Amino acid sequence: MSGNNTLTITDNRTGKTYEVPIADGTIRANDLRQIKTDAQDFGLMSYDPAFLNTASCRSAITYIDGDNGVLQYRGYPIEQLAEESNFLEVAYLLLEGELPNKAQYEAWTADINVHTFLHENVRKFMDGFRYDAHPMSQLISTIGALSSFYPEAKDISSHAQRYSHIVRMIAKMPTIAAWSHRHSIGFPLIYPDPELSYAGNFLSMIKRITEDEYTPHPVLDRALDVLFILHADHEQNCSTSTMRVVGSSNVDPYSAVSAAAAALYGPLHGGANEAVLRMLKEIGSKDRVPQVIKEVKAGERLLMGFGHRVYKSYDPRAKTIKKLADQVFDVTGKNPLLDIALELERIALEDDYFVKRKLYPNVDFYSGLIYEAMKFPTAMFTVLFAIPRVAGWLAQWNELVEDKEQKIARPRQIYTGPALRNYVAMDKR
Ligand code: CMC
């Protein structure tokens, strides 16, 4: 083999030279295994904790250019989708690869609408949670429990089965999410209203008390739908990688989505929107911002809602959310925490610490302010992230299942423990 699309490696331990192919800007980690010091040597591995520089799959779903703040779903810019599309159309796009025509869109939304209800035993199951259970814990557990309601979902090789459970999960997420909230505040559970939009139906199940019919405010209905579009997918982040790793064992999709939702719950990932609000409330007033920035620079705390593994410029989702916030605040009144957030952003973007590290506001910095203005409790913020992300997780899972190159995920390790030693009886230790 020789040519431009190769990498020549000289192993200075042995003086031997190897040539490995380069394709799509990558080398195959397995090609390093031929590099050995002797026949007994296992072969060279790459060490990449937290997968900073490892492509784990080929994917045709979401494209990010982190340096230039670009995000596209199936090639369509996120800004256009947020302006022109709606969440269910975007979910179809992520899953099927193309925007639906009218007939496809109608069939898709009809399929979603008929599956929004939950089995009554799910209701009883949720009733068992402690009165103050965090909605995200309820969501994770309830999605996992759905696996026991649909044992046929194990047949992941069947395209028809996969489609039917993808539809169920996208349809049922708002119902589980709303019920987890109503349970945590002790309110009666509201059943889905298929006459409403996807976001509107969710708002109805969250807000409705005694009304026969609930009509969501059109601006808030649309704002929530746009937030759902912005959160629908983000390629191989922590929860999506979890979806793929767990899915690679061929487990049913309910179990895999439950695992992905658990990954999302963490404060460094989807839990950051909740952490941002707690931080803004704790800061309390604009004049405390310089002190907070000082603490961040001293390494005493993180500025939640700032920084991203991939974006090294302004997160394009944060830009759209900032604009959306103005429309929502026109209806709800301005969130008083906005001034603190704007001041934090202003000072941080001018400060050398943040400039050098390319730390910009991410999707979670402003979304919480909108959620709070819409009167969602802080504990619901990550749930609001999880509802639309299910579409992305399932699109990525579908792609994984059909990808002939994929196998069960199984990284290697560098063993750092003791060398072989003999067991010592307890009275001799
Ligand atoms: N505040 C202060 N310093 C930070 C921050 C922050 N939010 N984020 C990164 N840094 C510093 C970090 O200390 C490090 O400094 P140094 O080089 O001196 O050690 C440098 O910037 C590089 O950071 P890193 O930790 O190597 O970056 P990472 O890619 O491992 O982490 C991150 C990415 C998002 C976990 C991190 O930026 C963070 O913890 N941000 C706060 C939590 C947050 O907002 N998460 C939401 C992410 S976007 C939505 C999502 O994924 O769900």
CSV table of C-alpha atoms and ligand atoms in Angstrom, one decimal:
chain,number,residue,atom,x,y,z
A,1,MET,CA,0.0,0.0,0.0
A,2,SER,CA,1.3,3.5,-0.7
A,3,GLY,CA,-0.2,6.8,-1.7
A,4,ASN,CA,-1.2,10.1,-0.2
A,5,ASN,CA,-4.1,8.8,1.8
A,6,THR,CA,-1.9,6.9,4.3
A,7,LEU,CA,-0.1,7.5,7.5
A,8,THR,CA,3.5,6.3,7.9
A,9,ILE,CA,4.3,5.4,11.5
A,10,THR,CA,7.8,4.6,12.7
A,11,ASP,CA,8.0,2.6,16.0
A,12,ASN,CA,11.2,3.9,17.6
A,13,ARG,CA,11.1,0.9,20.0
A,14,THR,CA,11.8,-1.4,17.1
A,15,GLY,CA,12.8,0.8,14.2
A,16,LYS,CA,10.0,-0.7,12.1
A,17,THR,CA,7.8,1.4,9.8
A,18,TYR,CA,4.1,0.8,9.2
A,19,GLU,CA,1.7,2.4,6.7
A,20,VAL,CA,-1.9,2.7,7.7
A,21,PRO,CA,-4.8,4.0,5.5
A,22,ILE,CA,-6.5,7.3,6.1
A,23,ALA,CA,-10.2,7.5,5.2
A,24,ASP,CA,-12.6,10.3,6.1
A,25,GLY,CA,-9.9,12.1,8.1
A,26,THR,CA,-9.4,9.1,10.4
A,27,ILE,CA,-7.2,6.1,10.9
A,28,ARG,CA,-8.7,2.8,12.1
A,29,ALA,CA,-7.6,2.3,15.8
A,30,ASN,CA,-7.5,-1.4,15.0
A,31,ASP,CA,-4.8,-0.8,12.4
A,32,LEU,CA,-2.5,0.2,15.3
A,33,ARG,CA,-2.6,-3.4,16.7
A,34,GLN,CA,-0.1,-4.6,14.1
A,35,ILE,CA,2.5,-2.4,15.8
A,36,LYS,CA,4.2,-4.8,18.2
A,37,THR,CA,7.5,-5.0,20.0
A,38,ASP,CA,7.5,-8.8,19.6
A,39,ALA,CA,5.1,-11.6,18.8
A,40,GLN,CA,3.7,-11.8,22.3
A,41,ASP,CA,3.0,-8.1,22.4
A,42,PHE,CA,-0.8,-7.3,22.4
A,43,GLY,CA,-0.2,-4.5,19.9
A,44,LEU,CA,-0.5,-0.7,20.1
A,45,MET,CA,-3.8,0.8,21.3
A,46,SER,CA,-5.0,4.4,21.4
A,47,TYR,CA,-5.8,5.9,24.8
A,48,ASP,CA,-8.7,8.3,24.7
A,49,PRO,CA,-10.5,8.9,28.1
A,50,ALA,CA,-13.8,10.6,27.5
A,51,PHE,CA,-13.5,10.0,23.7
A,52,LEU,CA,-12.0,13.4,23.0
A,53,ASN,CA,-10.7,12.4,19.6
A,54,THR,CA,-12.5,9.1,18.7
A,55,ALA,CA,-15.2,8.7,16.1
A,56,SER,CA,-17.3,5.9,17.3
A,57,CYS,CA,-19.7,5.6,14.3
A,58,ARG,CA,-20.6,6.9,10.9
A,59,SER,CA,-23.7,9.0,11.1
A,60,ALA,CA,-25.8,10.8,8.5
A,61,ILE,CA,-28.1,12.5,11.0
A,62,THR,CA,-26.6,15.7,12.6
A,63,TYR,CA,-23.7,17.8,11.5
A,64,ILE,CA,-21.9,20.2,13.8
A,65,ASP,CA,-19.0,22.5,13.0
A,66,GLY,CA,-18.1,23.6,16.5
A,67,ASP,CA,-15.5,26.2,15.5
A,68,ASN,CA,-18.0,28.1,13.3
A,69,GLY,CA,-21.2,27.5,15.4
A,70,VAL,CA,-22.9,25.4,12.7
A,71,LEU,CA,-25.6,22.8,13.5
A,72,GLN,CA,-27.6,21.0,10.8
A,73,TYR,CA,-30.1,18.1,10.9
A,74,ARG,CA,-29.8,16.0,7.8
A,75,GLY,CA,-28.2,19.0,6.1
A,76,TYR,CA,-30.9,21.6,7.1
A,77,PRO,CA,-29.6,24.5,9.2
A,78,ILE,CA,-31.0,24.6,12.7
A,79,GLU,CA,-32.0,28.2,12.3
A,80,GLN,CA,-34.2,27.4,9.2
A,81,LEU,CA,-35.8,24.5,11.0
A,82,ALA,CA,-36.5,26.6,14.1
A,83,GLU,CA,-38.1,29.3,11.9
A,84,GLU,CA,-40.1,27.2,9.4
A,85,SER,CA,-40.6,23.7,10.7
A,86,ASN,CA,-42.3,22.1,13.8
A,87,PHE,CA,-41.1,19.4,16.1
A,88,LEU,CA,-42.9,16.4,14.7
A,89,GLU,CA,-41.8,17.3,11.2
A,90,VAL,CA,-38.2,17.5,12.5
A,91,ALA,CA,-38.5,14.2,14.3
A,92,TYR,CA,-39.6,12.6,11.0
A,93,LEU,CA,-36.7,14.2,9.3
A,94,LEU,CA,-34.2,12.9,11.9
A,95,LEU,CA,-35.7,9.4,11.7
A,96,GLU,CA,-36.4,9.1,7.9
A,97,GLY,CA,-33.6,11.3,6.5
A,98,GLU,CA,-36.0,13.5,4.4
A,99,LEU,CA,-38.7,16.1,5.2
A,100,PRO,CA,-42.1,14.4,4.8
A,101,ASN,CA,-44.5,15.3,2.0
A,102,LYS,CA,-48.1,16.1,3.0
A,103,ALA,CA,-49.4,12.5,3.0
A,104,GLN,CA,-46.4,11.3,4.9
A,105,TYR,CA,-46.7,14.1,7.5
A,106,GLU,CA,-50.4,13.4,8.1
A,107,ALA,CA,-49.8,9.7,8.5
A,108,TRP,CA,-46.9,10.3,10.9
A,109,THR,CA,-48.7,12.8,13.1
A,110,ALA,CA,-51.8,10.6,13.1
A,111,ASP,CA,-49.6,7.6,14.3
A,112,ILE,CA,-48.1,9.8,17.0
A,113,ASN,CA,-51.5,11.1,18.1
A,114,VAL,CA,-53.1,7.7,18.7
A,115,HIS,CA,-50.2,6.5,20.8
A,116,THR,CA,-50.1,9.4,23.4
A,117,PHE,CA,-52.1,7.4,26.0
A,118,LEU,CA,-50.4,5.2,28.6
A,119,HIS,CA,-51.6,1.9,29.8
A,120,GLU,CA,-53.5,2.4,33.1
A,121,ASN,CA,-51.0,0.2,34.9
A,122,VAL,CA,-48.3,2.8,34.1
A,123,ARG,CA,-50.4,5.3,36.0
A,124,LYS,CA,-50.5,2.9,39.0
A,125,PHE,CA,-46.8,2.3,38.6
A,126,MET,CA,-46.1,6.1,38.8
A,127,ASP,CA,-48.4,6.4,41.7
A,128,GLY,CA,-45.8,4.4,43.7
A,129,PHE,CA,-43.2,7.1,43.5
A,130,ARG,CA,-42.6,9.1,46.7
A,131,TYR,CA,-44.7,12.2,46.8
A,132,ASP,CA,-41.7,14.5,46.1
A,133,ALA,CA,-39.8,12.3,43.6
A,134,HIS,CA,-37.8,14.3,41.1
A,135,PRO,CA,-39.6,14.2,37.8
A,136,MET,CA,-36.5,13.1,36.0
A,137,SER,CA,-36.1,10.0,38.2
A,138,GLN,CA,-39.8,9.2,37.5
A,139,LEU,CA,-39.2,9.7,33.8
A,140,ILE,CA,-36.1,7.5,33.6
A,141,SER,CA,-37.8,4.7,35.6
A,142,THR,CA,-41.2,4.9,33.8
A,143,ILE,CA,-39.5,4.7,30.3
A,144,GLY,CA,-37.6,1.6,31.6
A,145,ALA,CA,-40.8,0.1,32.9
A,146,LEU,CA,-42.5,0.4,29.4
A,147,SER,CA,-40.1,-2.3,28.3
A,148,SER,CA,-42.2,-4.7,30.4
A,149,PHE,CA,-45.4,-3.5,28.6
A,150,TYR,CA,-44.1,-4.1,25.1
A,151,PRO,CA,-42.0,-7.3,25.2
A,152,GLU,CA,-42.3,-7.5,21.4
A,153,ALA,CA,-40.0,-4.5,21.2
A,154,LYS,CA,-37.1,-6.9,21.8
A,155,ASP,CA,-37.4,-7.9,18.1
A,156,ILE,CA,-35.1,-5.1,17.0
A,157,SER,CA,-34.4,-6.7,13.7
A,158,SER,CA,-37.9,-6.1,12.5
A,159,HIS,CA,-38.3,-2.7,10.8
A,160,ALA,CA,-42.0,-2.7,11.6
A,161,GLN,CA,-41.5,-3.4,15.3
A,162,ARG,CA,-38.8,-0.6,15.5
A,163,TYR,CA,-41.2,1.9,13.8
A,164,SER,CA,-44.1,1.0,16.1
A,165,HIS,CA,-42.0,1.5,19.3
A,166,ILE,CA,-40.3,4.7,18.0
A,167,VAL,CA,-43.8,6.1,17.4
A,168,ARG,CA,-44.9,5.0,20.9
A,169,MET,CA,-42.0,6.5,22.7
A,170,ILE,CA,-42.2,9.9,20.9
A,171,ALA,CA,-45.9,9.9,21.5
A,172,LYS,CA,-45.8,8.9,25.1
A,173,MET,CA,-42.9,11.1,26.3
A,174,PRO,CA,-45.1,14.3,26.9
A,175,THR,CA,-47.6,12.2,28.8
A,176,ILE,CA,-45.0,10.6,31.1
A,177,ALA,CA,-43.2,13.9,31.5
A,178,ALA,CA,-46.4,15.8,32.4
A,179,TRP,CA,-47.6,13.0,34.8
A,180,SER,CA,-44.2,13.0,36.5
A,181,HIS,CA,-44.7,16.7,37.2
A,182,ARG,CA,-48.3,16.3,38.3
A,183,HIS,CA,-47.4,13.5,40.6
A,184,SER,CA,-44.5,15.5,42.2
A,185,ILE,CA,-46.9,18.3,43.1
A,186,GLY,CA,-49.9,16.0,44.0
A,187,PHE,CA,-52.2,17.2,41.2
A,188,PRO,CA,-54.6,14.9,39.4
A,189,LEU,CA,-53.2,13.5,36.2
A,190,ILE,CA,-54.6,14.8,32.9
A,191,TYR,CA,-55.1,12.6,29.9
A,192,PRO,CA,-53.8,13.6,26.4
A,193,ASP,CA,-55.8,15.7,24.0
A,194,PRO,CA,-55.1,14.6,20.5
A,195,GLU,CA,-56.8,17.7,19.1
A,196,LEU,CA,-53.9,19.8,20.3
A,197,SER,CA,-50.4,20.2,18.8
A,198,TYR,CA,-47.5,18.1,20.3
A,199,ALA,CA,-46.3,20.9,22.5
A,200,GLY,CA,-49.9,22.2,23.2
A,201,ASN,CA,-51.0,18.8,24.4
A,202,PHE,CA,-48.0,18.7,26.7
A,203,LEU,CA,-48.9,22.1,28.1
A,204,SER,CA,-52.5,21.0,28.6
A,205,MET,CA,-51.4,17.9,30.6
A,206,ILE,CA,-49.2,20.2,32.7
A,207,LYS,CA,-51.5,23.2,33.3
A,208,ARG,CA,-55.1,22.0,33.0
A,209,ILE,CA,-57.1,22.0,36.3
A,210,THR,CA,-60.9,22.0,35.9
A,211,GLU,CA,-61.3,23.4,32.3
A,212,ASP,CA,-63.2,21.1,29.9
A,213,GLU,CA,-60.8,22.2,27.2
A,214,TYR,CA,-57.5,23.8,27.5
A,215,THR,CA,-56.2,26.2,24.8
A,216,PRO,CA,-52.5,26.9,25.1
A,217,HIS,CA,-51.3,30.4,24.4
A,218,PRO,CA,-50.2,30.3,20.7
A,219,VAL,CA,-46.9,32.1,21.4
A,220,LEU,CA,-46.0,29.7,24.3
A,221,ASP,CA,-47.1,26.7,22.3
A,222,ARG,CA,-44.9,27.7,19.4
A,223,ALA,CA,-42.0,28.7,21.7
A,224,LEU,CA,-42.0,25.3,23.4
A,225,ASP,CA,-42.2,23.6,19.9
A,226,VAL,CA,-39.1,25.6,18.8
A,227,LEU,CA,-37.3,24.6,22.0
A,228,PHE,CA,-38.2,21.0,21.2
A,229,ILE,CA,-36.7,21.4,17.7
A,230,LEU,CA,-33.5,22.9,19.1
A,231,HIS,CA,-33.0,20.0,21.5
A,232,ALA,CA,-34.0,17.1,19.2
A,233,ASP,CA,-30.5,15.9,18.4
A,234,HIS,CA,-26.9,16.8,18.9
A,235,GLU,CA,-24.9,13.9,17.4
A,236,GLN,CA,-22.6,11.8,19.7
A,237,ASN,CA,-23.0,13.6,23.0
A,238,CYS,CA,-23.0,11.7,26.4
A,239,SER,CA,-26.6,10.6,26.3
A,240,THR,CA,-26.6,9.7,22.6
A,241,SER,CA,-23.4,7.7,23.0
A,242,THR,CA,-25.1,6.0,26.0
A,243,MET,CA,-28.1,5.1,23.7
A,244,ARG,CA,-25.7,3.6,21.2
A,245,VAL,CA,-23.6,1.8,23.7
A,246,VAL,CA,-26.6,0.3,25.5
A,247,GLY,CA,-28.4,-0.3,22.2
A,248,SER,CA,-25.4,-2.2,20.8
A,249,SER,CA,-26.2,-5.0,23.2
A,250,ASN,CA,-29.4,-5.5,21.2
A,251,VAL,CA,-31.6,-4.6,24.2
A,252,ASP,CA,-35.1,-3.3,23.5
A,253,PRO,CA,-35.3,0.5,22.8
A,254,TYR,CA,-37.2,1.3,26.0
A,255,SER,CA,-34.3,0.1,28.1
A,256,ALA,CA,-31.8,1.9,26.0
A,257,VAL,CA,-33.8,5.2,26.0
A,258,SER,CA,-34.1,4.9,29.8
A,259,ALA,CA,-30.3,4.6,30.0
A,260,ALA,CA,-29.8,7.6,27.7
A,261,ALA,CA,-32.2,9.6,29.8
A,262,ALA,CA,-30.2,8.7,32.9
A,263,ALA,CA,-27.1,10.1,31.2
A,264,LEU,CA,-29.0,13.3,30.3
A,265,TYR,CA,-29.9,13.8,34.0
A,266,GLY,CA,-26.4,14.7,35.0
A,267,PRO,CA,-25.5,18.4,35.7
A,268,LEU,CA,-22.7,18.4,33.1
A,269,HIS,CA,-25.2,17.4,30.4
A,270,GLY,CA,-29.0,18.0,30.3
A,271,GLY,CA,-29.1,18.8,34.0
A,272,ALA,CA,-27.2,22.0,33.3
A,273,ASN,CA,-30.3,24.0,32.5
A,274,GLU,CA,-31.5,23.3,36.1
A,275,ALA,CA,-28.1,24.1,37.5
A,276,VAL,CA,-28.0,27.5,35.6
A,277,LEU,CA,-31.3,28.6,37.2
A,278,ARG,CA,-30.1,27.6,40.7
A,279,MET,CA,-26.8,29.5,40.0
A,280,LEU,CA,-28.7,32.7,38.8
A,281,LYS,CA,-30.9,32.5,41.9
A,282,GLU,CA,-28.0,32.0,44.2
A,283,ILE,CA,-26.1,35.0,42.6
A,284,GLY,CA,-29.3,37.0,43.2
A,285,SER,CA,-28.2,40.4,41.9
A,286,LYS,CA,-26.1,42.0,39.1
A,287,ASP,CA,-23.6,43.5,41.5
A,288,ARG,CA,-22.5,40.0,42.7
A,289,VAL,CA,-21.5,39.0,39.1
A,290,PRO,CA,-17.9,40.2,39.3
A,291,GLN,CA,-17.3,38.2,42.5
A,292,VAL,CA,-18.8,35.1,40.8
A,293,ILE,CA,-16.6,35.5,37.8
A,294,LYS,CA,-13.6,35.8,40.2
A,295,GLU,CA,-14.6,32.5,41.9
A,296,VAL,CA,-14.9,30.8,38.5
A,297,LYS,CA,-11.5,32.0,37.4
A,298,ALA,CA,-10.0,30.8,40.7
A,299,GLY,CA,-11.3,27.3,39.8
A,300,GLU,CA,-13.7,27.4,42.7
A,301,ARG,CA,-16.8,26.9,40.6
A,302,LEU,CA,-18.0,26.4,37.1
A,303,LEU,CA,-20.1,29.0,35.2
A,304,MET,CA,-23.0,26.7,34.4
A,305,GLY,CA,-24.4,27.0,30.9
A,306,PHE,CA,-21.0,28.0,29.6
A,307,GLY,CA,-18.6,25.9,27.6
A,308,HIS,CA,-19.1,23.0,25.3
A,309,ARG,CA,-17.0,20.0,24.2
A,310,VAL,CA,-17.7,20.7,20.6
A,311,TYR,CA,-18.7,24.3,20.2
A,312,LYS,CA,-15.7,26.7,20.5
A,313,SER,CA,-17.9,29.6,19.4
A,314,TYR,CA,-21.4,30.8,20.3
A,315,ASP,CA,-23.8,27.8,20.4
A,316,PRO,CA,-26.2,28.4,17.5
A,317,ARG,CA,-29.1,27.0,19.7
A,318,ALA,CA,-28.3,29.6,22.4
A,319,LYS,CA,-28.6,32.4,19.7
A,320,THR,CA,-32.1,31.2,18.7
A,321,ILE,CA,-33.2,30.7,22.3
A,322,LYS,CA,-32.1,34.3,23.2
A,323,LYS,CA,-34.4,35.7,20.5
A,324,LEU,CA,-37.2,33.3,21.5
A,325,ALA,CA,-36.9,34.6,25.1
A,326,ASP,CA,-38.0,38.1,24.0
A,327,GLN,CA,-41.2,36.7,22.4
A,328,VAL,CA,-42.0,34.6,25.5
A,329,PHE,CA,-41.3,37.5,27.9
A,330,ASP,CA,-43.7,39.7,25.9
A,331,VAL,CA,-46.4,37.3,27.0
A,332,THR,CA,-45.2,36.3,30.4
A,333,GLY,CA,-43.4,39.4,31.6
A,334,LYS,CA,-39.6,39.5,31.8
A,335,ASN,CA,-37.8,37.0,34.0
A,336,PRO,CA,-35.9,39.1,36.5
A,337,LEU,CA,-33.0,36.7,36.4
A,338,LEU,CA,-32.4,37.7,32.7
A,339,ASP,CA,-30.5,40.8,33.8
A,340,ILE,CA,-28.1,38.7,35.9
A,341,ALA,CA,-27.7,36.3,32.9
A,342,LEU,CA,-27.0,39.1,30.5
A,343,GLU,CA,-24.5,40.7,32.8
A,344,LEU,CA,-22.7,37.3,33.3
A,345,GLU,CA,-22.6,36.8,29.6
A,346,ARG,CA,-21.3,40.4,29.0
A,347,ILE,CA,-18.5,40.1,31.5
A,348,ALA,CA,-17.5,36.6,30.6
A,349,LEU,CA,-17.3,37.3,26.9
A,350,GLU,CA,-14.9,40.1,27.5
A,351,ASP,CA,-12.8,38.3,30.1
A,352,ASP,CA,-9.5,36.7,29.0
A,353,TYR,CA,-10.2,33.5,31.0
A,354,PHE,CA,-13.3,32.8,28.9
A,355,VAL,CA,-11.9,34.2,25.6
A,356,LYS,CA,-8.7,32.0,25.8
A,357,ARG,CA,-10.7,28.9,26.6
A,358,LYS,CA,-13.4,29.7,24.0
A,359,LEU,CA,-16.1,29.4,26.6
A,360,TYR,CA,-19.5,30.8,25.2
A,361,PRO,CA,-23.1,30.4,26.4
A,362,ASN,CA,-24.5,27.0,25.5
A,363,VAL,CA,-28.1,25.8,24.9
A,364,ASP,CA,-28.7,25.6,28.6
A,365,PHE,CA,-27.8,29.2,29.5
A,366,TYR,CA,-31.1,30.9,28.4
A,367,SER,CA,-33.5,27.9,28.0
A,368,GLY,CA,-34.1,27.8,31.8
A,369,LEU,CA,-35.1,31.5,31.8
A,370,ILE,CA,-37.9,30.7,29.3
A,371,TYR,CA,-39.0,27.6,31.1
A,372,GLU,CA,-39.2,29.5,34.3
A,373,ALA,CA,-41.1,32.4,32.7
A,374,MET,CA,-43.6,29.7,31.4
A,375,LYS,CA,-43.9,28.7,35.1
A,376,PHE,CA,-42.2,25.3,34.8
A,377,PRO,CA,-40.6,24.3,38.1
A,378,THR,CA,-36.8,24.0,37.9
A,379,ALA,CA,-37.0,20.3,38.5
A,380,MET,CA,-38.8,20.0,35.1
A,381,PHE,CA,-36.1,21.6,33.0
A,382,THR,CA,-34.1,18.4,32.2
A,383,VAL,CA,-37.4,16.6,31.5
A,384,LEU,CA,-38.2,19.4,28.9
A,385,PHE,CA,-34.8,18.6,27.3
A,386,ALA,CA,-35.5,14.8,27.3
A,387,ILE,CA,-38.9,15.0,25.6
A,388,PRO,CA,-37.6,16.0,22.2
A,389,ARG,CA,-34.2,14.3,22.6
A,390,VAL,CA,-35.9,11.0,22.4
A,391,ALA,CA,-36.4,11.6,18.7
A,392,GLY,CA,-32.6,12.0,18.3
A,393,TRP,CA,-31.8,9.0,20.4
A,394,LEU,CA,-34.1,6.8,18.4
A,395,ALA,CA,-32.9,8.1,15.1
A,396,GLN,CA,-29.3,7.3,16.2
A,397,TRP,CA,-30.4,3.9,17.5
A,398,ASN,CA,-32.2,3.1,14.2
A,399,GLU,CA,-29.0,4.0,12.3
A,400,LEU,CA,-26.9,1.9,14.7
A,401,VAL,CA,-29.2,-1.2,14.3
A,402,GLU,CA,-28.9,-0.9,10.5
A,403,ASP,CA,-25.1,-0.3,10.5
A,404,LYS,CA,-23.2,-3.4,9.4
A,405,GLU,CA,-20.0,-2.1,10.8
A,406,GLN,CA,-21.3,-1.9,14.4
A,407,LYS,CA,-20.9,-4.5,17.0
A,408,ILE,CA,-21.4,-4.6,20.8
A,409,ALA,CA,-19.6,-1.6,22.2
A,410,ARG,CA,-16.6,-2.8,24.3
A,411,PRO,CA,-13.7,-0.4,24.9
A,412,ARG,CA,-10.3,-1.6,26.1
A,413,GLN,CA,-8.5,-0.4,29.2
A,414,ILE,CA,-5.0,0.2,30.5
A,415,TYR,CA,-4.8,-2.0,33.6
A,416,THR,CA,-3.2,-0.1,36.6
A,417,GLY,CA,-4.0,-2.5,39.4
A,418,PRO,CA,-1.7,-4.9,41.3
A,419,ALA,CA,0.3,-7.6,39.5
A,420,LEU,CA,-0.7,-11.2,40.2
A,421,ARG,CA,-0.7,-12.0,44.0
A,422,ASN,CA,-2.0,-14.8,46.2
A,423,TYR,CA,-5.2,-14.6,48.3
A,424,VAL,CA,-4.4,-13.9,52.0
A,425,ALA,CA,-6.6,-15.5,54.7
A,426,MET,CA,-8.5,-13.0,56.8
A,427,ASP,CA,-6.6,-13.8,60.0
A,428,LYS,CA,-3.3,-13.0,58.2
A,429,ARG,CA,-4.2,-9.6,56.9
B,1,CMC,N1,-16.9,27.5,33.7
B,1,CMC,C1,-15.6,27.7,34.0
B,1,CMC,N2,-14.6,27.1,33.4
B,1,CMC,C2,-14.9,26.2,32.5
B,1,CMC,C3,-16.2,25.9,32.1
B,1,CMC,C4,-17.2,26.6,32.8
B,1,CMC,N3,-18.5,26.3,32.5
B,1,CMC,N4,-16.2,24.9,31.2
B,1,CMC,C5,-14.9,24.7,30.9
B,1,CMC,N5,-14.1,25.4,31.7
B,1,CMC,C6,-12.6,25.5,31.7
B,1,CMC,C7,-12.1,24.2,32.3
B,1,CMC,O1,-11.9,24.4,33.7
B,1,CMC,C8,-10.8,24.1,31.5
B,1,CMC,O2,-9.9,25.0,32.0
B,1,CMC,P1,-8.3,24.6,32.1
B,1,CMC,O3,-7.9,24.4,30.7
B,1,CMC,O4,-7.7,25.8,32.8
B,1,CMC,O5,-8.2,23.3,32.9
B,1,CMC,C9,-11.1,24.5,30.1
B,1,CMC,O6,-12.2,25.4,30.3
B,1,CMC,C10,-11.6,23.4,29.2
B,1,CMC,O7,-12.7,22.7,29.8
B,1,CMC,P2,-12.9,21.2,29.8
B,1,CMC,O8,-13.5,20.8,31.2
B,1,CMC,O9,-11.7,20.5,29.4
B,1,CMC,O10,-14.0,21.0,28.7
B,1,CMC,P3,-14.9,19.7,28.4
B,1,CMC,O11,-15.1,19.7,26.9
B,1,CMC,O12,-14.3,18.5,29.1
B,1,CMC,O13,-16.3,20.1,29.1
B,1,CMC,C11,-18.4,20.9,29.6
B,1,CMC,C12,-17.4,20.6,28.5
B,1,CMC,C13,-19.7,21.3,28.9
B,1,CMC,C14,-18.7,19.6,30.4
B,1,CMC,C15,-17.9,22.0,30.5
B,1,CMC,O14,-17.7,23.2,29.7
B,1,CMC,C16,-18.8,22.3,31.6
B,1,CMC,O15,-18.7,21.7,32.7
B,1,CMC,N6,-19.8,23.4,31.5
B,1,CMC,C17,-20.7,23.7,32.5
B,1,CMC,C18,-21.9,22.7,32.5
B,1,CMC,C19,-22.8,22.9,31.3
B,1,CMC,O16,-23.2,24.1,31.0
B,1,CMC,N7,-23.1,21.8,30.6
B,1,CMC,C20,-24.0,21.9,29.4
B,1,CMC,C21,-23.3,21.5,28.1
B,1,CMC,S1,-24.3,21.9,26.7
B,1,CMC,C22,-25.7,20.9,26.7
B,1,CMC,C23,-25.5,19.5,27.0
B,1,CMC,O17,-24.5,18.8,26.6
B,1,CMC,O18,-26.4,18.9,27.6
